[in-house]
Each structure stands twice: as structure tokens, then as C-alpha cells.
Coordinates of C-alpha atoms in Angstrom, one line a residue:
M1 CA 108.1 104.5 81.3
V2 CA 108.4 101.0 81.2
Q3 CA 105.5 99.2 83.3
S4 CA 107.5 95.6 83.4
T5 CA 104.1 94.5 85.5
P6 CA 100.4 94.7 83.7
V7 CA 97.8 96.8 85.2
E8 CA 94.8 94.8 84.5
I9 CA 90.4 95.3 84.9
V10 CA 88.9 92.3 86.4
S11 CA 84.4 93.1 86.5
D12 CA 84.9 96.7 86.4
Q13 CA 88.0 96.7 89.0
L14 CA 92.0 98.0 88.2
V15 CA 94.1 95.3 89.6
L16 CA 97.8 96.8 90.3
G17 CA 99.7 93.2 91.7
P18 CA 98.2 93.2 95.2
V19 CA 95.3 95.6 95.1
T20 CA 92.5 96.4 93.5
V21 CA 90.8 99.4 93.4
N22 CA 87.0 100.2 91.8
F23 CA 85.5 103.2 91.4
Q24 CA 82.1 103.6 93.5
R25 CA 79.2 105.6 92.1
T26 CA 77.2 107.4 95.2
L27 CA 75.8 110.6 96.5
R28 CA 76.9 114.1 96.4
I29 CA 76.8 116.2 100.1
P30 CA 75.9 119.2 100.4
E31 CA 79.3 121.8 100.9
T32 CA 77.8 122.3 104.2
G33 CA 78.1 120.5 107.6
L34 CA 80.3 117.9 108.2
H35 CA 78.9 114.4 107.3
P36 CA 79.1 110.5 107.9
L37 CA 79.8 108.9 105.4
P38 CA 77.9 107.9 101.8
P39 CA 76.5 104.9 99.8
G40 CA 78.1 102.6 97.5
L41 CA 75.6 103.1 94.6
G42 CA 77.9 100.3 92.2
R43 CA 81.0 100.7 90.3
F44 CA 81.4 103.1 87.5
P45 CA 82.1 101.0 84.3
L46 CA 85.9 101.1 83.2
R47 CA 87.3 100.7 79.7
R48 CA 90.6 100.1 78.4
V49 CA 91.2 103.9 76.3
S50 CA 93.6 101.4 73.7
D51 CA 90.2 99.7 72.7
Y52 CA 89.4 102.8 71.0
P53 CA 91.9 104.2 68.5
D54 CA 89.5 105.9 66.2
T55 CA 87.2 107.7 68.9
A56 CA 89.7 108.2 71.7
P57 CA 91.0 111.8 71.7
A58 CA 94.8 111.3 70.6
E59 CA 96.4 112.4 74.7
W60 CA 94.5 110.0 75.7
L61 CA 95.7 107.2 73.8
A62 CA 99.0 109.0 74.0
R63 CA 98.8 108.8 78.1
G64 CA 97.5 104.6 77.8
G65 CA 95.2 104.0 80.8
V66 CA 91.0 103.5 80.9
M67 CA 88.0 105.8 80.9
L68 CA 85.3 106.1 83.3
P69 CA 81.4 108.3 82.6
I70 CA 80.7 110.8 85.1
Y71 CA 78.6 113.4 85.3
Q72 CA 79.1 117.0 86.0
R73 CA 78.9 117.5 89.7
E74 CA 78.1 113.5 90.6
A75 CA 80.9 112.3 93.2
L76 CA 82.9 109.2 93.8
W77 CA 84.8 107.3 96.1
L78 CA 87.5 104.8 95.4
S79 CA 87.0 101.7 97.5
F80 CA 90.6 99.5 98.0
H81 CA 91.4 96.0 98.8
A82 CA 94.7 94.8 99.2
S83 CA 95.7 91.2 99.8
E84 CA 99.3 92.2 101.3
P85 CA 100.7 95.7 102.4
A86 CA 101.1 97.9 100.0
A87 CA 101.3 101.7 99.3
L88 CA 99.1 103.4 96.8
Q89 CA 99.7 106.4 95.6
V90 CA 96.3 108.5 94.2
G91 CA 96.5 111.6 92.5
V92 CA 93.7 113.8 90.9
G93 CA 95.1 116.5 87.4
K94 CA 98.5 115.1 89.0
V95 CA 98.2 116.4 92.2
C96 CA 98.8 114.2 95.0
A97 CA 95.2 113.8 97.0
V98 CA 96.8 113.4 100.1
S99 CA 100.1 115.5 100.0
G100 CA 98.6 118.1 98.2
L101 CA 101.8 118.3 96.6
P102 CA 103.0 117.4 92.4
W103 CA 102.6 113.8 91.0
I104 CA 105.7 112.6 91.5
E105 CA 106.5 108.3 90.8
H106 CA 108.1 107.7 93.7
L107 CA 107.0 107.8 97.7
V108 CA 107.8 110.3 100.3
G109 CA 107.1 109.7 104.0
D110 CA 107.0 113.3 105.1
P111 CA 104.5 114.8 103.6
Q112 CA 103.6 111.3 103.5
N113 CA 102.3 110.7 99.1
Y114 CA 100.2 107.7 99.4
V115 CA 97.9 105.9 101.6
A116 CA 98.8 102.9 103.2
L117 CA 96.7 99.5 102.4
P118 CA 95.4 97.7 103.9
D119 CA 94.6 99.9 106.8
Q120 CA 93.0 102.5 103.9
P121 CA 89.8 100.6 102.7
W122 CA 88.9 103.7 100.5
L123 CA 89.1 107.1 100.5
D124 CA 86.6 110.0 99.1
G125 CA 88.0 112.5 99.0
I126 CA 91.7 115.1 98.9
N127 CA 93.0 115.4 102.2
A128 CA 91.8 118.8 103.1
G129 CA 91.2 119.0 107.4
D130 CA 91.8 117.4 110.4
G131 CA 90.3 113.8 110.4
F132 CA 87.9 115.2 107.9
I133 CA 88.2 115.1 104.0
R134 CA 87.1 117.2 101.0
Q135 CA 84.7 115.0 98.4
F136 CA 86.2 114.0 95.3
V137 CA 83.5 115.9 93.0
A138 CA 83.6 116.2 88.4
A139 CA 84.5 119.2 87.7
P140 CA 85.3 120.2 83.5
L141 CA 88.5 120.9 83.0
G142 CA 88.7 124.9 81.8
S143 CA 86.4 125.8 84.9
G144 CA 89.0 126.4 87.1
A145 CA 86.8 124.9 89.6
T146 CA 89.3 121.8 90.1
V147 CA 91.7 120.9 92.5
E148 CA 94.7 120.1 89.7
G149 CA 93.5 124.0 89.0
Q150 CA 93.2 125.5 92.7
V151 CA 96.6 124.0 93.2
T152 CA 98.7 123.9 90.0
G153 CA 97.0 127.2 88.4
Q154 CA 96.7 125.2 84.9
E155 CA 94.5 122.1 84.0
T156 CA 95.5 120.0 81.4
H157 CA 95.8 116.3 82.6
G158 CA 92.5 115.7 84.8
G159 CA 91.6 112.3 85.4
V160 CA 93.3 110.0 88.9
Q161 CA 96.0 109.0 88.9
L162 CA 97.1 105.4 90.5
R163 CA 100.0 103.5 90.9
A164 CA 100.5 101.1 94.0
V165 CA 104.1 99.9 95.1
G166 CA 104.8 96.3 97.0
L167 CA 106.5 95.0 99.6
T168 CA 110.0 93.7 98.9
E169 CA 111.2 90.4 98.9
Q170 CA 112.7 90.7 102.8
A171 CA 109.7 92.6 103.9
L172 CA 107.0 90.6 102.2
A173 CA 108.2 87.2 104.2
E174 CA 108.2 89.0 107.6
W175 CA 104.8 90.4 107.1
H176 CA 103.6 86.3 106.1
A177 CA 105.6 85.6 108.9
A178 CA 103.7 87.7 111.4
Q179 CA 100.5 86.9 110.0
A180 CA 101.4 83.0 110.9
L181 CA 102.1 83.8 114.2
H182 CA 99.2 86.1 114.9
T183 CA 96.9 83.1 113.4
D184 CA 97.9 80.4 115.6
I185 CA 97.4 82.5 119.1
F186 CA 94.2 84.8 118.1
G187 CA 92.6 82.4 115.0
D188 CA 91.7 83.1 111.7
E189 CA 89.9 86.3 111.4
A190 CA 87.5 87.4 108.1
C191 CA 86.4 91.3 107.9
C192 CA 85.2 92.4 104.3
A193 CA 83.8 96.1 104.0
D194 CA 83.2 97.2 100.4
L195 CA 80.3 99.4 101.7
M196 CA 80.0 102.9 101.0
A197 CA 79.1 110.5 97.8
A198 CA 75.3 113.7 93.5
G199 CA 72.9 116.2 92.5
M200 CA 74.1 116.3 88.6
L201 CA 73.7 119.1 85.8
P202 CA 74.2 117.5 82.5
A203 CA 78.0 117.2 81.6
P204 CA 79.2 119.8 78.5
S205 CA 82.1 117.5 76.1
A206 CA 85.0 118.6 77.3
S207 CA 87.4 116.5 79.5
M208 CA 86.9 115.7 83.4
G209 CA 89.1 116.9 86.5
L210 CA 88.0 116.5 90.3
G211 CA 86.9 119.1 92.4
A212 CA 86.4 119.6 96.0
G213 CA 83.0 118.8 97.3
G214 CA 81.5 118.7 101.1
R215 CA 83.1 117.7 104.4
M216 CA 82.6 113.8 105.8
R217 CA 84.6 112.4 108.6
Q218 CA 87.7 110.0 107.3
E219 CA 90.9 110.4 108.6
V220 CA 93.4 109.5 106.0
Y221 CA 96.4 107.0 107.9
T222 CA 99.8 107.2 109.1
D223 CA 102.3 104.5 107.4
D224 CA 104.1 102.5 110.8
R225 CA 106.1 101.0 107.8
P226 CA 109.6 102.3 106.5
L227 CA 110.1 103.3 103.0
A228 CA 112.9 100.9 102.2
D229 CA 110.1 98.0 103.0
Y230 CA 108.7 98.9 99.7
D231 CA 109.8 97.5 96.2
E232 CA 109.6 100.6 94.2
S233 CA 111.3 98.7 90.9
G234 CA 107.7 96.6 90.9
A235 CA 105.3 99.6 91.0
R236 CA 102.5 99.8 89.0
R237 CA 100.4 102.7 87.6
V238 CA 97.4 103.6 86.0
F239 CA 95.5 106.6 84.6
V240 CA 92.0 107.2 84.7
H241 CA 90.4 109.1 82.4
L242 CA 86.9 110.6 83.1
C243 CA 84.9 110.6 80.1
S244 CA 81.6 113.3 80.1
A245 CA 78.0 111.2 79.5
A246 CA 78.3 112.7 76.2
Q247 CA 81.8 111.9 75.2
W248 CA 81.9 108.2 76.4
T249 CA 78.6 107.9 74.1
A250 CA 81.1 109.5 71.4
I251 CA 83.7 107.4 72.0
T252 CA 82.7 103.6 73.5
G253 CA 78.7 104.2 71.7
E254 CA 77.0 102.7 75.1
V255 CA 74.9 105.4 77.1
P256 CA 76.2 106.4 80.2
P257 CA 74.3 104.8 83.9
P258 CA 71.9 106.5 84.6
T259 CA 72.6 109.6 87.1
P260 CA 72.2 107.9 90.9
V261 CA 69.9 108.6 93.7
D262 CA 69.7 112.1 94.8
R263 CA 71.0 112.5 98.3
D264 CA 67.3 113.8 99.5
A265 CA 65.2 110.9 98.6
Y266 CA 68.1 108.6 99.9
V267 CA 67.3 110.3 103.1
D268 CA 64.4 110.3 103.1
A269 CA 64.3 106.5 103.1
G270 CA 65.9 106.1 105.7
L271 CA 69.0 103.9 104.1
P272 CA 71.9 103.5 105.9
W273 CA 75.3 106.3 106.0
F274 CA 78.6 105.0 107.3
D275 CA 81.4 105.6 109.7
Y276 CA 84.8 104.3 109.5
Y277 CA 86.8 103.6 113.5
D278 CA 89.8 102.0 113.5
A279 CA 91.4 102.9 117.2
D280 CA 94.8 101.2 116.6
A281 CA 95.2 103.6 113.6
Q282 CA 97.0 107.5 113.6
G283 CA 95.8 110.2 111.4
L284 CA 97.9 111.9 109.3
A285 CA 97.7 115.6 109.8
P286 CA 95.7 117.7 106.7
S287 CA 97.3 119.3 103.6
K288 CA 98.6 123.1 104.3
I289 CA 97.8 123.2 100.0
L290 CA 94.6 121.2 100.0
S291 CA 92.9 122.7 102.7
K292 CA 92.9 125.9 101.3
V293 CA 90.9 124.0 98.2
E294 CA 87.5 125.8 97.8
S295 CA 84.3 123.8 96.9
I296 CA 83.0 123.7 93.4
G297 CA 79.8 125.7 94.4
K298 CA 81.8 128.3 96.0
K299 CA 84.2 128.4 92.2
L300 CA 81.4 128.1 90.3
G301 CA 79.1 130.4 92.3
T302 CA 76.2 127.8 92.3
E303 CA 74.4 128.1 95.3
E304 CA 72.2 124.7 97.6
D305 CA 68.6 124.2 98.5
P306 CA 68.2 123.0 102.4
F307 CA 68.8 119.4 102.6
V308 CA 67.6 116.7 104.9
P309 CA 69.6 116.3 108.3
V310 CA 70.7 112.4 108.2
D311 CA 69.0 110.7 111.2
P312 CA 71.8 109.4 113.6
K313 CA 70.7 105.6 113.9
T314 CA 71.1 105.2 110.5
V315 CA 74.8 105.9 110.5
V316 CA 76.2 102.1 110.6
T317 CA 79.4 101.6 112.7
I318 CA 82.0 99.5 110.4
G319 CA 85.6 98.4 111.6
G320 CA 87.8 97.4 109.5
V321 CA 88.1 85.6 83.8
S322 CA 91.6 86.2 81.8
P323 CA 91.5 90.1 82.8
D324 CA 92.9 91.8 79.9
V325 CA 95.9 93.7 80.4
V326 CA 95.7 98.1 80.8
T327 CA 98.2 100.1 78.6
D328 CA 100.5 102.3 79.8
G329 CA 101.8 105.4 78.3
K330 CA 103.6 108.8 79.3
W331 CA 102.4 110.9 81.6

């Protein structure tokens, strides 16, 4: 694939044209029950794979992209920002995190294989239930616990794949005109959300993928925009490799971030959780494929200790430098 427009890293965020994505460290929620959205505990650091030609795995160098360090069974969520409407495909081990179907290089409306931005402010896991998702949790390739392994029967890709598609010139001009009309009628409005799941075990040196953790209340929204409004020719994509702690140090020479505070300590401190509500948005139906994915705990045969319930009073309802170019390779 020839990528005509580059993906860049700015302050540990991926910039794909009008779309910005960062990976948030967070608390791993229990695999039993239904939970509010856990907090963001800071961005994962991102490094370009091409900057480490002597230490990065050869297959990573061929794929290009970026890498981040994550502990086995640590959780993460993806935070999105878009300055204009865009479609963002999200893959986990080249399995679509929205539809459960294999990764493809174009948008599909039925079943929808992308999230619609800016309506979707974040994604905490796979679209596995009606009104809830199953949390993204790291697992080593070869364990059989990743979404990729359970859906495809193989664990060869790992990581996270992103592909952003903006609007055509005509659709973008129409959107700008509608925005100007809305501002004239209702006045200027602004909304910001970069808020917002991690008991960990020591990570092995194997590459990592994402499995399914606990359930949390979150919808993946239906896009009401026709696919013809999107300009596939200007798409930007990037492969995000997940390093174990040992890999990160071996490749970069850097010490990985410390493990986040555990969930019980966070709950005991009475710190906030989140619930996002958008009355104007319609949720997608759950993926029949992803609804069959078993949790990492069940696949690996681990048991969890009893947990401290979240106090409902701590749940907050919310509504709504020159960057480095990231190389793209064959994947």
C-alpha cells in the first residue's frame, strides 16, 4: 500500500489527518458484573518502530507503525478527537473491533466496520453486547486468549490497527455550511472530553495482542452518514505494536511506565468513574462474532478475588512541535 498522506506522532498521540487517537492506561475491571467507564490514567508512550532498526523485530520493521509498552493483563482504552467528521476503523489482531469480521481496507455500512467521529469519543473494548463492550485487555500471542486467536484460530498479527477516512470535498463543504448555520442560530458551543479500564502479571517477552475483559456500559454508535460522503483515497492507516515490558526495554533501552494503581485502591479512595450518554445517537447491534469471545480470565483459567463495588455517587455522567512521520509497511 502506498500511503500518500502521513500519520504523525504528537505528544504521544497519533494524528491521522483530522483524527487524533491516544491510548489511555486504565483500570482493569472485573470480568463479572456490568461496570461504569473507568478513568484514564495517562497516555501510553508511543515510539516509531523505524527508529530502532537494530533492535525491533524484523516483522515489526516490515509493518512500520508505532509501538507502546503494556503489561500482561493490563487494560487500555482509545480516546478519539476529530476536528471534522471522519470514519475510523479499529482492528485488534486484524479483526474488526466493531463487527468482528476480518480487517479490510475499505468502509462497510452493513455491518458497520468503523466508529463515526466525532460522535464516538472513545472505545474501551470490543462491540460484544447490547449497550456494553468487553474491555481491551493485553494477552501474549500464543496464549489463545486474544480476540484474534478466538475469532481466527491463529495469533500472527497482534497489536492494534487504525485506518482513518475523512470526508470528500463536497461532503466537507456541506458540513462546514451546516456548522456555520448552527452557530448562527444557537451560538458557539464547546465540549471537551479526554477523561476516562489493571491488575497486572509480569509480562513475557512474546508479542502482545488484545483479549476481552469485563463488561462496561458503552455503546458503539450507528453512523447516519452515507458511505459516499467518505474519501477512501485519502485514508491514513497505522499499525500499533504492543510490547511486553521486557520487549520495550530491549528495543528502546527505556524503562516502561510503572503498573497503574489497582482497581480496589481506586475505589477505596472514592475517585470518579464515568457514564457517557448521548440521547441523539443510536447504538449499533452487538457483533454476533465478538459476543462469542470468552474473557481472558476464562481462557487462561484464572480466578479473581472479590471486588469492592463502585459507589453510584462516584459515577460522573458526561455528554458529550513538528511531529514525526510514522512509516507504513506491509500488513
